[in-house]
Amino acid sequence: MLRKMTSGGLEPGIKDDSLYVDGQQLANLDLSGRVFKHFVVVGSRFENCTFDRTFISHANLGAGDPPSEFVDCSFDNARLRHIWTGNTRFVRCAFTNVSIVDLDASSMEFIECVFTGRIQKALFWGVPPTEFRPYLRSTNQFWGNDFSGAQLSDVSFRGGIDLRRQSLPSGRDYIYIADAAAGVARAREVLRTWNDSHEIGIAERTLQRLQAQVDHGQEQFFFCIAGQSGGQRLARLFGVNLT
């Protein structure tokens, strides 16, 4: 059962349960070390709140309208799983040594947030999904974020996110393409030199998907290739030397 949060904080006696926060303005709330099976936020604002060492197994951090906000909040050493898309804005939040798995951020905004730790299977979008636009903004604010100290795996930035305005990790586990449209065009030229029909077919489908991202406003690419079966293929297509 989802428990409601009162204006004074958690209801008496609630320790580890599911939480529903609706229409609240909360400041300096400390939820450190709590375990939530479900965490649902609707039209609420958290400011200077602490979620350190919190474990959340399922969450919608911004259901409905108006948007929810997390401002100057700390998620240090938090473990976040299955975070659903929500009408949410994070501003100057710290995700230090965090573990995030399965994040759908297609209608979330991130401004000047810092991430370290591990993010696995996450999708960030510069444009919210069509079904959310009747009451949402037409674009997501996404700038000034620092991912440089995080380990990213199966993480994508799409829909017009300006990667020049983010700090991203570097090294042989990642590929950054500064000009997505030109990169796809060059990759098509490279593909013409290949002979393996099986590899060509897979690469052609990959380039079709990437071209669709360009057509939807993505001007730079960032690929996480560590442990990905197609990582070497992407490196060949885009002329990146991984040694």
Short mmCIF file of N, CA, C and O in Angstrom, two decimals, residues 55-127:
data_model
loop_
_atom_site.label_atom_id
_atom_site.label_comp_id
_atom_site.label_asym_id
_atom_site.label_seq_id
_atom_site.Cartn_x
_atom_site.Cartn_y
_atom_site.Cartn_z
N PHE A 55 17.53 3.32 -0.84
CA PHE A 55 17.28 2.32 -1.87
C PHE A 55 15.83 2.45 -2.33
O PHE A 55 14.90 2.39 -1.52
N ILE A 56 15.65 2.67 -3.62
CA ILE A 56 14.30 2.77 -4.21
C ILE A 56 14.22 1.75 -5.33
O ILE A 56 15.02 1.80 -6.28
N SER A 57 13.28 0.81 -5.24
CA SER A 57 13.22 -0.26 -6.23
C SER A 57 12.35 0.09 -7.42
O SER A 57 12.56 -0.43 -8.52
N HIS A 58 11.34 0.95 -7.24
CA HIS A 58 10.50 1.43 -8.35
C HIS A 58 10.06 2.85 -8.01
O HIS A 58 9.67 3.12 -6.87
N ALA A 59 10.10 3.74 -9.02
CA ALA A 59 9.71 5.12 -8.73
C ALA A 59 9.15 5.82 -9.96
O ALA A 59 9.55 5.55 -11.09
N ASN A 60 8.20 6.70 -9.71
CA ASN A 60 7.79 7.72 -10.68
C ASN A 60 7.99 9.04 -9.95
O ASN A 60 7.23 9.39 -9.05
N LEU A 61 9.01 9.78 -10.36
CA LEU A 61 9.41 10.97 -9.61
C LEU A 61 8.74 12.24 -10.09
O LEU A 61 9.15 13.33 -9.69
N GLY A 62 7.73 12.10 -10.94
CA GLY A 62 7.01 13.30 -11.38
C GLY A 62 5.75 12.95 -12.13
O GLY A 62 5.59 13.28 -13.29
N ALA A 63 4.83 12.29 -11.45
CA ALA A 63 3.58 11.91 -12.09
C ALA A 63 2.69 13.14 -12.24
O ALA A 63 2.55 13.94 -11.33
N GLY A 64 2.09 13.29 -13.42
CA GLY A 64 1.10 14.35 -13.63
C GLY A 64 1.69 15.74 -13.75
O GLY A 64 2.86 15.93 -14.00
N ASP A 65 0.83 16.72 -13.57
CA ASP A 65 1.16 18.13 -13.74
C ASP A 65 0.64 18.86 -12.51
O ASP A 65 -0.43 18.50 -12.00
N PRO A 66 1.33 19.85 -11.95
CA PRO A 66 2.55 20.51 -12.44
C PRO A 66 3.79 19.66 -12.21
O PRO A 66 3.73 18.63 -11.53
N PRO A 67 4.93 20.10 -12.76
CA PRO A 67 6.16 19.32 -12.59
C PRO A 67 6.62 19.28 -11.15
O PRO A 67 6.36 20.20 -10.36
N SER A 68 7.31 18.21 -10.81
CA SER A 68 7.96 18.11 -9.50
C SER A 68 9.40 18.58 -9.64
O SER A 68 9.98 18.51 -10.72
N GLU A 69 9.96 19.06 -8.53
CA GLU A 69 11.33 19.57 -8.55
C GLU A 69 12.13 19.01 -7.39
O GLU A 69 11.62 18.87 -6.27
N PHE A 70 13.41 18.72 -7.68
CA PHE A 70 14.39 18.38 -6.67
C PHE A 70 15.51 19.40 -6.82
O PHE A 70 16.21 19.42 -7.84
N VAL A 71 15.69 20.26 -5.82
CA VAL A 71 16.65 21.35 -5.90
C VAL A 71 17.67 21.21 -4.77
O VAL A 71 17.31 21.11 -3.59
N ASP A 72 18.96 21.19 -5.15
CA ASP A 72 20.06 21.10 -4.17
C ASP A 72 19.88 19.88 -3.25
O ASP A 72 20.13 19.97 -2.04
N CYS A 73 19.45 18.77 -3.82
CA CYS A 73 19.27 17.54 -3.04
C CYS A 73 20.47 16.62 -3.20
O CYS A 73 21.21 16.69 -4.19
N SER A 74 20.66 15.75 -2.23
CA SER A 74 21.79 14.82 -2.23
C SER A 74 21.28 13.39 -2.32
O SER A 74 20.41 12.98 -1.55
N PHE A 75 21.87 12.64 -3.27
CA PHE A 75 21.55 11.23 -3.45
C PHE A 75 22.83 10.39 -3.29
O PHE A 75 23.01 9.39 -3.97
N ASP A 76 23.72 10.79 -2.41
CA ASP A 76 25.01 10.12 -2.26
C ASP A 76 24.82 8.66 -1.83
O ASP A 76 24.07 8.36 -0.90
N ASN A 77 25.51 7.77 -2.55
CA ASN A 77 25.48 6.33 -2.26
C ASN A 77 24.06 5.74 -2.34
O ASN A 77 23.79 4.68 -1.76
N ALA A 78 23.18 6.42 -3.06
CA ALA A 78 21.83 5.89 -3.23
C ALA A 78 21.82 4.79 -4.29
O ALA A 78 22.67 4.75 -5.19
N ARG A 79 20.87 3.89 -4.18
CA ARG A 79 20.66 2.83 -5.17
C ARG A 79 19.24 3.00 -5.72
O ARG A 79 18.26 2.84 -4.99
N LEU A 80 19.18 3.35 -6.99
CA LEU A 80 17.90 3.66 -7.63
C LEU A 80 17.65 2.68 -8.75
O LEU A 80 18.48 2.53 -9.65
N ARG A 81 16.50 2.02 -8.73
CA ARG A 81 16.17 0.99 -9.71
C ARG A 81 14.81 1.31 -10.35
O ARG A 81 13.88 1.73 -9.68
N HIS A 82 14.71 1.10 -11.66
CA HIS A 82 13.43 1.19 -12.37
C HIS A 82 12.75 2.54 -12.10
O HIS A 82 11.67 2.63 -11.54
N ILE A 83 13.43 3.60 -12.53
CA ILE A 83 12.90 4.95 -12.37
C ILE A 83 12.15 5.31 -13.64
O ILE A 83 12.73 5.40 -14.72
N TRP A 84 10.85 5.49 -13.54
CA TRP A 84 10.00 5.72 -14.70
C TRP A 84 10.03 7.19 -15.10
O TRP A 84 10.29 8.07 -14.28
N THR A 85 9.67 7.42 -16.35
CA THR A 85 9.60 8.78 -16.83
C THR A 85 8.63 9.60 -16.00
O THR A 85 7.59 9.11 -15.55
N GLY A 86 8.98 10.84 -15.76
CA GLY A 86 8.13 11.70 -14.96
C GLY A 86 8.36 13.16 -15.31
O GLY A 86 9.41 13.53 -15.84
N ASN A 87 7.39 13.98 -15.00
CA ASN A 87 7.45 15.41 -15.24
C ASN A 87 8.26 16.03 -14.11
O ASN A 87 7.70 16.54 -13.13
N THR A 88 9.58 15.96 -14.24
CA THR A 88 10.47 16.23 -13.11
C THR A 88 11.65 17.09 -13.53
O THR A 88 12.17 16.94 -14.63
N ARG A 89 12.09 17.95 -12.62
CA ARG A 89 13.30 18.75 -12.86
C ARG A 89 14.25 18.58 -11.67
O ARG A 89 13.85 18.73 -10.52
N PHE A 90 15.52 18.25 -11.98
CA PHE A 90 16.57 18.17 -10.96
C PHE A 90 17.53 19.34 -11.17
O PHE A 90 18.06 19.52 -12.28
N VAL A 91 17.76 20.13 -10.12
CA VAL A 91 18.62 21.30 -10.22
C VAL A 91 19.71 21.22 -9.14
O VAL A 91 19.40 21.10 -7.95
N ARG A 92 20.96 21.22 -9.58
CA ARG A 92 22.13 21.21 -8.69
C ARG A 92 22.07 20.06 -7.68
O ARG A 92 22.44 20.23 -6.52
N CYS A 93 21.63 18.91 -8.12
CA CYS A 93 21.59 17.74 -7.25
C CYS A 93 22.89 16.94 -7.37
O CYS A 93 23.52 16.90 -8.43
N ALA A 94 23.29 16.32 -6.28
CA ALA A 94 24.52 15.52 -6.24
C ALA A 94 24.16 14.04 -6.18
O ALA A 94 23.48 13.60 -5.25
N PHE A 95 24.63 13.30 -7.18
CA PHE A 95 24.46 11.85 -7.24
C PHE A 95 25.85 11.23 -7.11
O PHE A 95 26.44 10.76 -8.07
N THR A 96 26.40 11.26 -5.90
CA THR A 96 27.77 10.83 -5.66
C THR A 96 27.82 9.34 -5.33
O THR A 96 27.10 8.89 -4.44
N ASN A 97 28.66 8.62 -6.05
CA ASN A 97 28.80 7.17 -5.85
C ASN A 97 27.44 6.47 -5.89
O ASN A 97 27.15 5.57 -5.12
N VAL A 98 26.61 6.90 -6.83
CA VAL A 98 25.26 6.37 -6.94
C VAL A 98 25.26 5.11 -7.81
O VAL A 98 26.17 4.90 -8.62
N SER A 99 24.26 4.29 -7.64
CA SER A 99 24.03 3.15 -8.52
C SER A 99 22.63 3.30 -9.09
O SER A 99 21.64 3.21 -8.35
N ILE A 100 22.55 3.59 -10.40
CA ILE A 100 21.26 3.78 -11.07
C ILE A 100 21.12 2.72 -12.15
O ILE A 100 22.01 2.57 -13.00
N VAL A 101 20.03 1.98 -12.12
CA VAL A 101 19.78 0.94 -13.11
C VAL A 101 18.36 1.10 -13.65
O VAL A 101 17.40 1.16 -12.87
N ASP A 102 18.23 1.20 -14.96
CA ASP A 102 16.94 1.27 -15.65
C ASP A 102 16.25 2.61 -15.36
O ASP A 102 15.27 2.68 -14.62
N LEU A 103 16.77 3.66 -15.98
CA LEU A 103 16.24 5.00 -15.83
C LEU A 103 15.66 5.48 -17.15
O LEU A 103 16.37 5.58 -18.15
N ASP A 104 14.36 5.76 -17.16
CA ASP A 104 13.71 6.36 -18.32
C ASP A 104 13.50 7.83 -18.01
O ASP A 104 12.56 8.21 -17.32
N ALA A 105 14.41 8.68 -18.53
CA ALA A 105 14.37 10.11 -18.23
C ALA A 105 13.84 10.90 -19.42
O ALA A 105 14.28 12.03 -19.65
N SER A 106 12.91 10.33 -20.15
CA SER A 106 12.46 10.97 -21.39
C SER A 106 11.71 12.28 -21.16
O SER A 106 11.60 13.10 -22.06
N SER A 107 11.18 12.51 -19.97
CA SER A 107 10.56 13.80 -19.69
C SER A 107 11.09 14.40 -18.39
O SER A 107 10.40 15.12 -17.68
N MET A 108 12.37 14.12 -18.10
CA MET A 108 13.03 14.70 -16.94
C MET A 108 14.03 15.76 -17.39
O MET A 108 14.64 15.64 -18.45
N GLU A 109 14.19 16.78 -16.56
CA GLU A 109 15.16 17.83 -16.82
C GLU A 109 16.28 17.75 -15.78
O GLU A 109 16.02 17.50 -14.60
N PHE A 110 17.52 17.97 -16.23
CA PHE A 110 18.67 17.96 -15.34
C PHE A 110 19.49 19.21 -15.61
O PHE A 110 19.90 19.47 -16.75
N ILE A 111 19.74 19.98 -14.55
CA ILE A 111 20.47 21.24 -14.67
C ILE A 111 21.55 21.28 -13.60
O ILE A 111 21.26 21.22 -12.39
N GLU A 112 22.80 21.32 -14.01
CA GLU A 112 23.96 21.46 -13.13
C GLU A 112 23.99 20.38 -12.05
O GLU A 112 24.29 20.67 -10.88
N CYS A 113 23.70 19.14 -12.44
CA CYS A 113 23.80 18.01 -11.52
C CYS A 113 25.14 17.31 -11.72
O CYS A 113 25.74 17.36 -12.79
N VAL A 114 25.60 16.64 -10.67
CA VAL A 114 26.88 15.93 -10.71
C VAL A 114 26.63 14.45 -10.42
O VAL A 114 25.94 14.11 -9.45
N PHE A 115 27.21 13.59 -11.29
CA PHE A 115 27.05 12.14 -11.16
C PHE A 115 28.41 11.48 -11.02
O PHE A 115 29.31 11.71 -11.84
N THR A 116 28.55 10.64 -10.01
CA THR A 116 29.66 9.68 -9.96
C THR A 116 29.07 8.34 -9.55
O THR A 116 27.93 8.27 -9.09
N GLY A 117 29.84 7.28 -9.73
CA GLY A 117 29.31 5.94 -9.47
C GLY A 117 29.00 5.26 -10.79
O GLY A 117 29.73 5.41 -11.77
N ARG A 118 27.89 4.55 -10.85
CA ARG A 118 27.56 3.75 -12.04
C ARG A 118 26.11 4.00 -12.47
O ARG A 118 25.19 3.96 -11.65
N ILE A 119 25.95 4.28 -13.74
CA ILE A 119 24.62 4.41 -14.35
C ILE A 119 24.51 3.37 -15.45
O ILE A 119 25.33 3.35 -16.38
N GLN A 120 23.54 2.50 -15.34
CA GLN A 120 23.38 1.40 -16.28
C GLN A 120 21.97 1.38 -16.85
O GLN A 120 21.00 1.44 -16.11
N LYS A 121 21.89 1.34 -18.16
CA LYS A 121 20.61 1.30 -18.87
C LYS A 121 19.78 2.54 -18.55
O LYS A 121 18.79 2.50 -17.81
N ALA A 122 20.18 3.66 -19.16
CA ALA A 122 19.48 4.93 -18.95
C ALA A 122 19.29 5.63 -20.28
O ALA A 122 20.14 5.55 -21.17
N LEU A 123 18.18 6.34 -20.39
CA LEU A 123 17.85 7.07 -21.61
C LEU A 123 17.45 8.49 -21.24
O LEU A 123 16.46 8.70 -20.54
N PHE A 124 18.25 9.46 -21.70
CA PHE A 124 17.98 10.88 -21.47
C PHE A 124 17.51 11.49 -22.79
O PHE A 124 18.09 11.25 -23.84
N TRP A 125 16.49 12.34 -22.71
CA TRP A 125 15.90 12.93 -23.92
C TRP A 125 15.86 14.45 -23.80
O TRP A 125 15.53 14.99 -22.74
N GLY A 126 16.11 15.12 -24.91
CA GLY A 126 15.98 16.57 -24.96
C GLY A 126 14.57 17.02 -25.26
O GLY A 126 14.24 18.19 -25.09
N VAL A 127 13.72 16.09 -25.72
CA VAL A 127 12.33 16.40 -26.06
C VAL A 127 11.44 15.37 -25.38
O VAL A 127 11.67 14.17 -25.52
#
